[in-house]
Amino acid sequence: MAIVRSPRNPIISPADVKPSRDDFQVVCVFNAGVMRFQDEVILALRVAEKPINSNPDVELVPVYDVTAGNVVVKQFDRNDPKIDVSDSRFVRTPTEQYLSSLSHIRLARSKNGVQFEVEAAPALAPANEYEIYGIEDPRITSIDDKYYISYSAISPMGSAICLASTHDFKTYQRHGVMLCPDNRDVEIFPERIHGKYFALHRPNSGEYGRRDIWIAESTDLVNWGNHRWVMGARENSWDNGRVGGSAIPFRVDGGWLEIYHGASKSDRYCLGAALLDANEPWKVLARSKTPIIEPEMDYETQGFFGNVIFNCGALVEDGKVKLYYGAADTHMCYAEIKLEEIIKNLA
Amino acid sequence: MAIVRSPRNPIISPADVKPSRDDFQVVCVFNAGVMRFQDEVILALRVAEKPINSNPDVELVPVYDVTAGNVVVKQFDRNDPKIDVSDSRFVRTPTEQYLSSLSHIRLARSKNGVQFEVEAAPALAPANEYEIYGIEDPRITSIDDKYYISYSAISPMGSAICLASTHDFKTYQRHGVMLCPDNRDVEIFPERIHGKYFALHRPNSGEYGRRDIWIAESTDLVNWGNHRWVMGARENSWDNGRVGGSAIPFRVDGGWLEIYHGASKSDRYCLGAALLDANEPWKVLARSKTPIIEPEMDYETQGFFGNVIFNCGALVEDGKVKLYYGAADTHMCYAEIKLEEIIKNLA
């Protein structure tokens, strides 16, 4: 398909982001929620930080300390055989699975959509027991005069979904845990359908190893129910490993278009689209035969976790879908594609 | 503690239950929800059935077929090295984890609380895509003039929680998936607290291996949110493996008493109690120092899955807690204990 990447990619790199404190470094900036607000494009970036560490014998792990009310640093001996650092994303002890970095949400603003100014301080940072290991992968939905931000909250209790809202992208209200562990990838629809709110979500069934897209309903955006299964991985396809929703669904002729991510069994993440029924959005009418975009460029194939294109938001303007995406779990990139190209490739 | 078991235990055995069809046998009857209704005690039994099978070389697996609208039998070759039947509860193929039996919900009725007449036909049986592998472990809550039954719905998508209701224990209304996979052990509180409904639940975090008790709120019993963590396993205790709610919480002096099940790391299931705050029931005030009841009798230590005492409901009458419990995942038993004994053992 005729996907056009920005020649400025990556448009935001870790070096462009000021650490939240002097003893930390930004290691990844990726998976941003997107919203056009007034005359700007706003990205709600996921910023992952690690303590600066010059000692190769130790691993420093940042965690939010609920009692202290701030982030503290735990130290582990890398030479201890009980400490497992074989996966760069984790530090595993016999009793706990720490994340090697701690994520918060940071805003970046742009007038032209590709050159961004990153704010100096976090917009939302870990603040309670559900967020001890960080907050990740925000999606922003505009409903009436408010902007709702759903994000993954990681803690020893698992990966839950929390909800926050804002009127102005300056102050935020938190609305608690919206979906209990394990869940990720929540996209609240921008309109009520027959009077109800809907959200796509991606429960993680440990019992059955399934990571499929579901949908839930709500009357108040806080309480969710009537969960329905929407779609799963497809054998013999680019998305044969697992799937999750990515961008906020938007209306097209014949239904809702959802940009979703699909991983192969070997953890290669691409983006595709699913056409959902206009009135019964749990019904999938068509899906992308081939990915909209797949990891091809060096900045997509190499990084903290390579071969990953992951998206949390898009703008749909001028007949184009403008994709802001995390590449290789390391930096933010931009690409655009004509909406009609995506539609044409559905089957 | 002074737990008194019925001399009639087990009070209901598989032989007491008529199979739902001629080619099936009842292998387990256990984990019943309990309700006093009119002049009777009603048990909502979990009845597990298997196809009658005289061929030791094959394994017959019953599953609900959504398209056909009934239960069909799948056949597997036990000599095929790719078919794993090492755990009696499962038949595992390279791509799927079947349950070796299929559960439905069956009523039993009693005037004296220990001698039960088991109905001839299921009250609730698998009926949709979320229930392909059966419906399990019902809990019954009386609210206003209705009885709400929450149960685990098992399918290849995981273990979800479904809700049904009845006025008369004759006809039932289904209310869809209340909590998405993986979840189990839902107990809806019998009263609103400051205008809101509450339910304990037990999400299963595959990512972090946690099986802890959470609580959710609702305004309509269908949509649930504001999830909060309540309690987990305790090191150096009888419940050091995992916990889940068991009986419907009931009011006592100083709060709500919840009978819960706790398993040790070696999967020995006992019952204990937790005292929850009267107004903020996510706050645990005290827990049983030692189990209320633990597997000791032959009918508790030996069976389909031995060393299990599992409870889905109790009656609180005459200062006593009357426990109906599944023993060894095989049969229903009864025991009672003075409420004051349970309270005295809290710390």
XYZ file of C-alpha atoms in Angstrom:
694
model
C 0.000 0.000 0.000
C 0.998 3.599 -0.553
C 2.124 4.438 2.940
C 4.260 7.589 3.070
C 6.684 7.876 5.974
C 7.943 11.237 7.126
C 11.508 11.948 5.990
C 11.953 13.405 9.478
C 11.448 9.994 11.148
C 11.891 9.392 13.962
C 10.016 12.616 14.668
C 10.670 12.361 18.425
C 13.625 10.482 19.935
C 14.619 9.871 23.570
C 17.245 12.625 23.242
C 14.421 15.110 22.557
C 12.817 14.441 25.933
C 14.033 15.970 29.181
C 14.190 13.347 31.955
C 11.716 13.871 34.796
C 14.617 14.039 37.253
C 18.359 14.618 37.046
C 19.385 11.081 37.972
C 17.184 9.508 35.251
C 17.637 9.100 31.520
C 14.926 8.740 28.910
C 15.359 5.426 27.117
C 12.182 5.270 25.006
C 9.515 7.660 23.774
C 6.743 5.897 21.912
C 3.084 4.772 21.683
C 1.494 8.217 21.870
C -2.190 9.037 22.017
C -3.082 11.770 19.521
C -5.576 14.647 19.520
C -6.085 17.810 17.496
C -6.676 20.497 20.144
C -7.259 24.120 19.160
C -4.541 24.931 16.586
C -2.188 22.157 17.680
C -1.609 18.458 17.336
C -1.094 17.031 20.804
C 0.757 13.791 21.397
C 0.416 12.078 24.773
C 3.754 10.297 24.683
C 4.725 7.253 26.651
C 8.115 8.166 28.080
C 10.159 5.335 29.602
C 12.977 6.239 31.957
C 15.767 4.410 33.745
C 18.082 5.583 36.501
C 21.488 6.635 35.144
C 23.783 3.751 35.986
C 27.528 3.489 35.408
C 27.966 0.241 37.341
C 27.639 -2.780 35.034
C 27.313 -5.131 38.020
C 24.018 -3.723 39.211
C 20.601 -3.230 37.723
C 18.688 -0.179 38.959
C 14.913 -0.476 38.827
C 12.625 2.545 39.254
C 9.294 1.925 40.997
C 6.616 4.195 42.381
C 6.527 3.994 46.188
C 2.943 4.461 47.374
C 3.880 5.276 50.971
C 6.601 7.754 50.052
C 4.504 9.207 47.239
C 7.381 9.280 44.774
C 9.597 7.125 42.571
C 12.348 5.198 44.336
C 15.202 3.159 42.889
C 15.733 -0.507 43.756
C 19.126 -2.096 43.204
C 19.766 -5.684 42.091
C 23.007 -7.618 41.651
C 23.277 -8.617 37.975
C 25.705 -11.393 38.930
C 23.169 -13.009 41.237
C 21.911 -16.117 39.395
C 18.463 -15.566 40.914
C 18.163 -12.213 39.093
C 16.980 -12.705 35.504
C 17.710 -9.834 33.096
C 17.600 -11.941 29.927
C 14.621 -9.979 28.532
C 15.575 -6.302 28.311
C 12.067 -5.242 29.353
C 12.086 -7.052 32.707
C 14.108 -7.639 35.854
C 12.800 -10.870 37.312
C 13.442 -12.041 40.846
C 12.135 -15.333 42.275
C 9.053 -13.523 43.590
C 8.548 -10.468 41.391
C 8.618 -9.279 37.805
C 9.888 -5.697 37.707
C 9.954 -3.572 34.575
C 13.426 -2.373 33.682
C 12.075 1.127 32.987
C 9.252 3.247 34.391
C 6.852 4.976 32.008
C 4.876 8.180 32.422
C 2.785 10.256 30.024
C 4.243 13.460 28.577
C 2.711 15.898 26.145
C 4.256 17.154 22.929
C 2.699 19.911 20.847
C 3.002 20.824 17.182
C 1.538 23.326 14.772
C 2.462 21.417 11.596
C 2.000 17.876 12.879
C 5.585 16.699 12.459
C 7.782 19.129 14.397
C 6.958 18.769 18.075
C 7.879 20.606 21.211
C 8.031 18.174 24.126
C 6.911 19.534 27.482
C 9.488 19.573 30.254
C 7.419 17.741 32.870
C 5.079 14.720 32.901
C 1.368 15.282 32.280
C 0.411 12.093 34.121
C 2.822 10.053 36.216
C 2.400 7.003 38.461
C 0.410 8.079 41.512
C -1.163 5.075 43.219
C -0.856 1.363 43.972
C -2.117 0.358 40.507
C 0.667 2.343 38.824
C 3.736 1.137 40.774
C 5.474 -0.095 37.609
C 4.334 2.779 35.435
C 1.590 4.017 33.144
C 1.677 3.169 29.457
C 0.150 3.490 26.010
C -2.448 6.281 26.364
C -5.399 6.710 23.989
C -7.307 10.007 23.833
C -10.990 10.262 22.923
C -12.881 13.534 22.557
C -16.489 13.290 23.818
C -18.630 16.406 24.169
C -16.320 19.012 25.751
C -13.939 16.595 27.464
C -10.910 14.530 26.519
C -10.727 11.047 28.026
C -7.377 9.312 28.370
C -7.327 5.562 28.942
C -3.991 3.970 29.749
C -2.420 0.786 31.051
C -1.505 0.897 34.743
C 1.128 -1.692 35.625
C 1.764 -3.013 39.126
C 2.489 -6.300 40.885
C -1.297 -6.841 40.650
C -1.104 -6.955 36.861
C -1.935 -4.650 33.994
C -5.149 -2.708 34.645
C -6.804 0.079 32.639
C -7.185 3.483 34.268
C -9.128 6.466 32.997
C -8.348 10.169 33.308
C -9.934 13.217 31.724
C -9.061 16.795 30.927
C -10.690 19.910 29.466
C -7.505 21.743 28.608
C -4.542 19.331 28.585
C -3.224 21.185 31.621
C -5.112 19.701 34.568
C -6.360 16.150 34.798
C -8.991 14.279 36.751
C -8.456 10.594 37.530
C -11.413 8.204 37.358
C -9.933 5.045 38.895
C -9.522 1.556 37.474
C -11.872 1.146 34.516
C -10.999 -2.469 33.685
C -9.295 -4.915 36.037
C -6.153 -6.960 35.215
C -5.022 -8.123 32.799
C -6.142 -5.714 30.137
C -4.567 -3.297 27.646
C -5.309 -1.320 24.499
C -8.560 0.437 25.370
C -10.123 2.729 22.759
C -13.275 4.579 23.780
C -15.509 5.404 20.800
C -15.893 9.159 20.172
C -19.708 8.997 19.938
C -22.499 7.231 21.727
C -24.158 4.496 19.673
C -27.886 4.257 20.397
C -27.251 6.156 23.617
C -24.405 4.002 24.900
C -20.679 4.489 25.113
C -18.482 1.731 23.747
C -14.834 0.825 24.201
C -12.633 -1.748 22.546
C -10.310 -3.550 24.940
C -7.852 -6.414 24.932
C -8.107 -8.758 27.902
C -5.214 -11.145 28.293
C -6.438 -14.648 29.066
C -3.616 -16.400 30.843
C -5.797 -19.485 31.208
C -6.312 -19.859 27.478
C -3.434 -17.816 26.095
C -5.774 -15.609 24.084
C -5.110 -11.937 23.382
C -8.124 -10.862 21.373
C -10.100 -7.659 20.931
C -13.322 -7.335 22.955
C -15.851 -4.529 23.300
C -17.710 -3.232 26.371
C -20.610 -0.828 26.887
C -21.178 1.935 29.410
C -23.682 4.601 30.317
C -21.249 6.780 32.299
C -17.706 5.930 31.029
C -16.820 4.675 34.532
C -18.730 1.393 34.773
C -18.416 -1.060 31.873
C -20.253 -4.261 31.040
C -21.949 -6.455 28.439
C -18.525 -7.511 27.206
C -18.451 -9.115 23.797
C -15.686 -10.784 21.845
C -14.857 -8.902 18.631
C -11.907 -10.524 16.851
C -8.755 -12.533 17.336
C -5.581 -13.542 15.545
C -5.914 -15.132 12.097
C -4.050 -18.252 11.041
C -1.948 -17.865 7.878
C -2.017 -14.101 8.130
C 0.286 -11.275 9.172
C -1.709 -11.060 12.450
C -1.474 -14.738 13.427
C -0.070 -14.164 16.926
C -2.268 -11.684 18.745
C -4.213 -8.481 18.126
C -5.211 -5.355 20.025
C -6.970 -2.119 19.183
C -4.708 0.844 18.447
C -6.276 4.119 17.281
C -9.637 5.555 18.366
C -12.274 4.180 15.939
C -13.624 6.691 13.423
C -16.696 6.711 11.201
C -16.388 5.738 7.554
C -18.988 4.789 4.953
C -20.473 1.530 6.136
C -19.264 1.516 9.727
C -16.369 2.301 12.050
C -12.765 1.930 11.025
C -10.421 0.656 13.705
C -6.668 0.757 13.169
C -5.385 -2.205 15.162
C -2.040 -3.820 15.780
C -1.406 -7.431 14.973
C 1.646 -9.395 15.965
C 2.910 -12.492 14.252
C 3.800 -15.552 16.301
C 7.385 -14.238 16.259
C 6.345 -10.885 17.809
C 6.597 -8.763 14.672
C 4.038 -5.964 15.132
C 2.258 -4.378 12.139
C -0.828 -2.185 11.797
C -4.011 -3.145 9.987
C -7.608 -2.007 9.905
C -10.937 -3.581 10.811
C -14.304 -2.335 9.593
C -16.867 -2.610 12.406
C -20.640 -2.441 11.964
C -22.005 1.090 12.408
C -24.744 0.091 14.870
C -23.399 -3.149 16.318
C -19.678 -2.409 16.529
C -18.875 -5.860 17.930
C -19.501 -7.206 14.413
C -16.424 -7.228 12.173
C -17.330 -6.653 8.528
C -13.831 -6.766 7.005
C -10.124 -6.713 7.862
C -6.935 -5.671 6.088
C -5.629 -8.385 3.781
C -2.091 -7.073 4.212
C -0.693 -4.654 6.807
C -1.126 -0.914 6.371
C 2.434 -0.536 7.578
C 5.031 -3.059 8.707
C 8.533 -2.723 10.199
C 10.900 -2.093 7.296
C 13.075 0.912 8.086
C 16.080 0.629 10.388
C 14.316 2.765 12.988
C 11.467 0.225 12.995
C 13.445 -3.003 12.935
C 16.113 -2.033 15.475
C 15.740 -0.597 18.962
C 14.733 -1.442 22.514
C 12.365 -4.088 21.105
C 12.805 -4.345 17.344
C 10.329 -5.152 14.578
C 7.533 -3.306 16.298
C 5.161 -0.732 14.852
C 2.629 0.147 17.529
C 0.003 2.835 17.334
C -2.198 4.525 19.927
C -3.798 7.216 17.787
C -4.292 8.764 14.372
C -5.762 11.890 12.847
C -8.167 11.501 9.964
C -7.988 14.677 7.897
C -8.174 15.611 4.212
C -8.985 12.031 3.187
C -5.811 10.812 4.833
C -5.081 8.727 7.934
C -2.154 10.328 9.734
C -0.495 7.673 11.833
C 1.646 8.540 14.822
C 3.369 5.343 15.854
C 5.951 3.937 18.170
C 8.797 2.252 16.280
C 10.876 -0.530 17.818
C 9.535 0.521 21.258
C 12.093 3.343 21.043
C 10.901 6.461 19.232
C 7.907 8.185 17.671
C 7.406 8.149 13.934
C 4.877 9.530 11.482
C 3.376 8.172 8.275
C 0.260 8.871 6.273
C -1.909 6.964 3.870
C -5.030 7.763 1.893
C -8.125 6.446 3.635
C -9.355 4.987 0.338
C -6.211 2.841 0.156
C -7.022 1.307 3.522
C -10.640 0.705 2.521
C -9.614 -0.855 -0.800
C -7.416 -3.373 1.006
C -10.205 -4.673 3.276
C -11.666 -8.118 2.734
C -12.484 -24.269 65.561
C -15.720 -26.006 66.392
C -16.844 -26.874 62.891
C -19.571 -29.528 62.839
C -19.817 -31.617 59.682
C -23.052 -33.343 58.757
C -22.995 -37.083 59.454
C -24.825 -37.389 56.126
C -21.813 -36.079 54.174
C -21.535 -36.073 51.299
C -25.092 -34.768 51.211
C -25.255 -34.932 47.388
C -23.125 -37.279 45.291
C -22.866 -37.724 41.514
C -25.057 -40.840 41.794
C -27.870 -38.631 43.135
C -27.950 -36.549 39.957
C -29.682 -37.654 36.772
C -27.490 -36.983 33.712
C -28.814 -34.357 31.327
C -28.807 -36.928 28.511
C -28.701 -40.707 28.282
C -25.192 -40.953 26.840
C -23.674 -38.818 29.616
C -22.680 -39.618 33.184
C -22.446 -37.202 36.076
C -18.888 -37.202 37.413
C -18.992 -34.328 39.900
C -21.606 -32.316 41.768
C -20.099 -29.481 43.759
C -19.603 -25.730 44.357
C -23.262 -24.799 44.796
C -24.712 -21.349 45.262
C -27.190 -21.266 48.153
C -30.426 -19.380 48.834
C -33.328 -19.710 51.256
C -36.410 -19.334 49.050
C -39.910 -19.567 50.513
C -39.867 -22.658 52.768
C -36.920 -24.313 51.044
C -33.155 -24.217 50.864
C -32.167 -24.065 47.218
C -28.771 -25.177 46.001
C -27.627 -24.145 42.531
C -25.294 -27.070 41.952
C -22.429 -27.213 39.534
C -22.931 -30.532 37.767
C -20.024 -31.826 35.663
C -20.757 -34.478 33.058
C -18.741 -36.639 30.713
C -19.861 -38.822 27.814
C -20.120 -42.481 28.801
C -17.032 -44.086 27.334
C -16.067 -47.775 27.335
C -13.094 -47.353 25.025
C -9.861 -46.753 26.996
C -8.045 -45.647 23.839
C -10.141 -42.551 23.281
C -11.010 -39.481 25.258
C -14.474 -38.036 24.651
C -14.824 -34.319 25.270
C -18.218 -32.598 25.507
C -18.417 -29.029 24.186
C -21.290 -26.681 23.457
C -21.628 -26.105 19.701
C -22.866 -22.572 19.075
C -24.010 -23.232 15.500
C -25.820 -26.456 16.323
C -27.222 -25.011 19.541
C -26.451 -28.106 21.572
C -23.670 -30.123 23.180
C -21.549 -32.232 20.852
C -18.870 -34.811 21.648
C -15.329 -34.541 20.299
C -13.122 -37.622 20.198
C -9.360 -37.712 20.806
C -6.853 -40.550 20.573
C -5.334 -41.058 24.040
C -2.340 -42.802 22.441
C -1.519 -39.754 20.327
C 1.569 -38.165 21.952
C 0.231 -34.718 21.010
C -2.851 -35.257 23.221
C -2.077 -34.421 26.858
C -4.428 -35.945 29.447
C -1.955 -35.816 32.345
C -4.188 -33.424 34.343
C -7.579 -35.069 34.836
C -9.353 -31.732 34.426
C -8.053 -31.022 30.924
C -7.563 -32.520 27.491
C -4.838 -30.481 25.875
C -4.063 -30.483 22.161
C -1.282 -28.427 20.559
C -3.746 -25.601 19.891
C -6.517 -25.931 22.476
C -7.164 -26.628 26.136
C -10.429 -28.548 26.463
C -12.054 -29.370 29.770
C -12.523 -33.096 30.312
C -16.064 -32.518 31.586
C -18.802 -29.999 30.833
C -20.580 -28.258 33.720
C -24.089 -26.883 33.940
C -26.161 -25.509 36.818
C -28.828 -27.700 38.412
C -31.133 -26.941 41.303
C -31.651 -29.053 44.395
C -34.324 -28.297 46.992
C -34.648 -29.183 50.648
C -37.015 -28.498 53.527
C -34.558 -29.402 56.297
C -31.361 -28.148 54.674
C -29.537 -31.469 54.477
C -31.804 -33.840 52.555
C -32.095 -32.562 49.008
C -34.156 -33.454 46.004
C -32.176 -32.802 42.827
C -34.147 -31.573 39.830
C -34.127 -33.766 36.751
C -33.060 -31.095 34.256
C -30.527 -28.247 34.181
C -31.609 -24.804 35.384
C -28.933 -23.072 33.339
C -26.806 -24.795 30.710
C -24.212 -23.551 28.200
C -26.031 -21.447 25.611
C -23.605 -19.164 23.795
C -20.021 -18.675 22.583
C -18.782 -17.653 26.047
C -20.021 -20.938 27.547
C -18.590 -23.478 25.065
C -16.642 -25.309 27.802
C -19.332 -24.980 30.435
C -20.712 -22.808 33.205
C -19.356 -23.155 36.711
C -19.452 -22.114 40.359
C -22.667 -20.070 40.693
C -23.270 -17.557 43.472
C -26.798 -16.329 44.291
C -27.558 -12.885 45.719
C -31.011 -11.699 46.721
C -31.574 -7.998 45.964
C -35.039 -6.469 46.267
C -37.390 -9.020 44.703
C -34.862 -10.682 42.407
C -32.187 -13.358 42.666
C -28.978 -12.712 40.764
C -26.763 -15.609 39.755
C -23.174 -14.887 38.752
C -21.153 -17.740 37.309
C -17.960 -18.524 35.443
C -18.415 -19.005 31.703
C -15.565 -20.988 30.169
C -14.650 -20.953 26.485
C -11.552 -20.846 24.284
C -11.647 -17.076 24.969
C -10.978 -17.682 28.662
C -12.969 -17.637 31.867
C -15.518 -14.785 31.879
C -18.243 -13.930 34.404
C -21.854 -14.017 33.242
C -24.921 -12.833 35.109
C -28.435 -14.257 35.134
C -31.471 -13.459 37.265
C -34.711 -15.090 38.345
C -37.799 -14.252 40.372
C -38.928 -17.798 40.977
C -36.069 -20.251 40.311
C -38.064 -21.527 37.358
C -37.353 -19.060 34.558
C -34.133 -17.147 34.086
C -33.029 -14.013 32.317
C -29.450 -13.741 31.033
C -27.619 -10.424 31.330
C -24.486 -11.097 29.256
C -20.832 -11.004 30.190
C -20.425 -8.976 33.376
C -16.627 -9.239 33.663
C -14.272 -10.172 30.833
C -11.623 -12.947 30.980
C -9.956 -14.104 33.056
C -12.138 -13.774 36.102
C -13.871 -16.051 38.625
C -15.488 -16.055 42.043
C -17.896 -13.125 41.839
C -20.035 -12.326 44.886
C -22.532 -9.483 44.535
C -23.298 -7.810 47.874
C -26.946 -8.201 48.977
C -27.404 -4.478 49.724
C -26.413 -1.208 48.144
C -23.753 0.690 50.099
C -24.269 4.446 49.859
C -26.449 3.843 46.823
C -24.040 1.611 44.918
C -23.909 -2.088 44.246
C -20.634 -3.872 44.968
C -19.185 -7.211 43.908
C -16.076 -9.064 44.939
C -14.250 -10.707 42.052
C -11.034 -12.575 41.389
C -9.195 -11.539 38.235
C -6.430 -13.854 37.178
C -3.343 -11.913 36.176
C -1.385 -14.129 33.842
C 1.207 -11.376 33.428
C 1.988 -11.233 37.126
C 0.683 -14.590 38.317
C -1.586 -12.953 40.887
C -4.956 -14.386 41.915
C -6.237 -11.874 44.417
C -9.645 -10.592 45.496
C -10.799 -7.283 43.977
C -14.016 -5.306 44.321
C -16.029 -3.389 41.707
C -18.948 -0.949 41.871
C -22.091 -0.629 39.797
C -25.248 1.415 39.552
C -27.229 -1.141 37.510
C -25.611 -4.576 38.179
C -24.726 -4.801 34.457
C -21.881 -2.288 34.114
C -19.039 -2.477 36.638
C -16.114 -0.172 37.341
C -13.906 1.591 39.870
C -12.120 -1.685 40.492
C -10.072 -1.842 43.664
C -7.699 -4.463 45.010
C -8.940 -5.990 48.268
C -6.609 -8.760 49.423
C -4.161 -11.417 48.280
C -2.393 -14.523 49.488
C -0.432 -14.299 52.744
C 3.072 -15.646 53.179
C 3.514 -18.135 56.040
C -0.201 -18.749 56.238
C -2.704 -21.398 55.223
C -3.713 -19.121 52.285
C -0.221 -18.540 50.880
C -1.026 -19.620 47.301
C -4.078 -17.723 46.106
C -7.440 -16.511 47.356
C -10.925 -15.900 45.989
C -14.264 -14.895 47.420
C -16.657 -17.749 48.184
C -19.975 -16.969 49.910
C -22.098 -13.833 49.470
C -20.884 -11.288 52.063
C -23.209 -10.716 55.017
C -23.450 -7.982 57.635
C -21.941 -8.518 61.070
C -21.104 -6.106 63.879
C -18.351 -3.904 62.541
C -18.616 -4.671 58.842
C -19.217 -7.377 56.259
C -18.086 -10.941 56.723
C -16.818 -12.684 53.605
C -16.191 -16.426 53.629
C -13.355 -16.900 51.153
C -11.283 -19.784 49.897
C -7.549 -19.814 50.193
C -5.240 -22.312 48.572
C -1.769 -23.156 49.722
C 1.078 -23.210 47.223
C 0.425 -26.950 46.924
C -3.243 -26.388 45.920
C -4.833 -27.390 49.224
C -8.061 -25.382 49.444
C -9.497 -24.280 52.816
C -12.115 -21.730 53.835
C -11.474 -18.650 55.946
C -13.196 -15.352 56.642
C -12.363 -11.707 56.035
C -13.993 -8.802 57.857
C -14.554 -5.926 55.410
C -15.313 -2.336 56.385
C -19.059 -1.605 56.541
C -18.889 1.532 54.373
C -15.701 0.991 52.403
C -15.818 -2.755 51.771
C -12.494 -2.721 49.879
C -10.811 -2.260 53.265
C -9.940 -5.515 55.039
C -10.154 -5.163 58.818
C -9.231 -8.721 59.820
C -8.760 -12.257 58.463
C -8.977 -15.777 59.882
C -5.800 -16.801 61.669
C -6.528 -20.446 60.898
C -9.007 -21.972 58.439
C -12.673 -22.298 59.366
C -12.579 -25.698 57.714
C -9.844 -27.640 55.961
C -9.770 -30.945 54.065
C -9.584 -33.710 56.656
C -12.251 -36.291 55.932
C -11.776 -38.911 53.217
C -14.518 -37.297 51.145
C -12.535 -34.045 51.236
C -9.043 -35.369 50.652
C -9.881 -37.867 47.907
C -11.814 -37.375 44.688
C -11.655 -35.823 41.237
C -9.284 -33.179 42.635
C -8.426 -34.001 46.244
C -7.693 -31.736 49.212
C -10.212 -29.160 48.116
C -12.925 -27.486 50.167
C -14.601 -24.881 47.976
C -17.640 -22.851 48.844
C -20.033 -20.721 46.780
C -22.638 -19.923 49.438
C -23.754 -20.110 53.035
C -26.848 -19.448 55.109
C -26.494 -17.353 58.224
C -29.262 -18.360 60.612
C -29.696 -18.782 64.356
C -26.201 -17.443 65.062
C -24.696 -20.121 62.867
C -22.967 -20.084 59.486
C -24.269 -23.035 57.494
C -21.688 -23.912 54.888
C -22.574 -25.813 51.748
C -19.312 -26.767 50.120
C -17.802 -28.765 47.336
C -15.418 -31.447 48.600
C -12.558 -32.785 46.487
C -14.294 -31.268 43.400
C -16.575 -34.318 43.581
C -19.571 -33.948 45.887
C -21.559 -31.546 48.035
C -21.090 -31.462 51.784
C -22.510 -29.535 54.696
C -21.016 -28.189 57.903
C -21.960 -25.505 60.381
C -20.134 -23.318 62.825
C -21.184 -20.639 65.303
C -20.672 -17.166 63.854
C -19.006 -16.079 67.103
C -16.334 -18.758 66.596
C -15.452 -17.291 63.217
C -15.349 -13.752 64.633
C -13.186 -14.863 67.583
C -10.590 -16.313 65.216
C -10.129 -13.091 63.221
C -6.931 -11.067 63.541
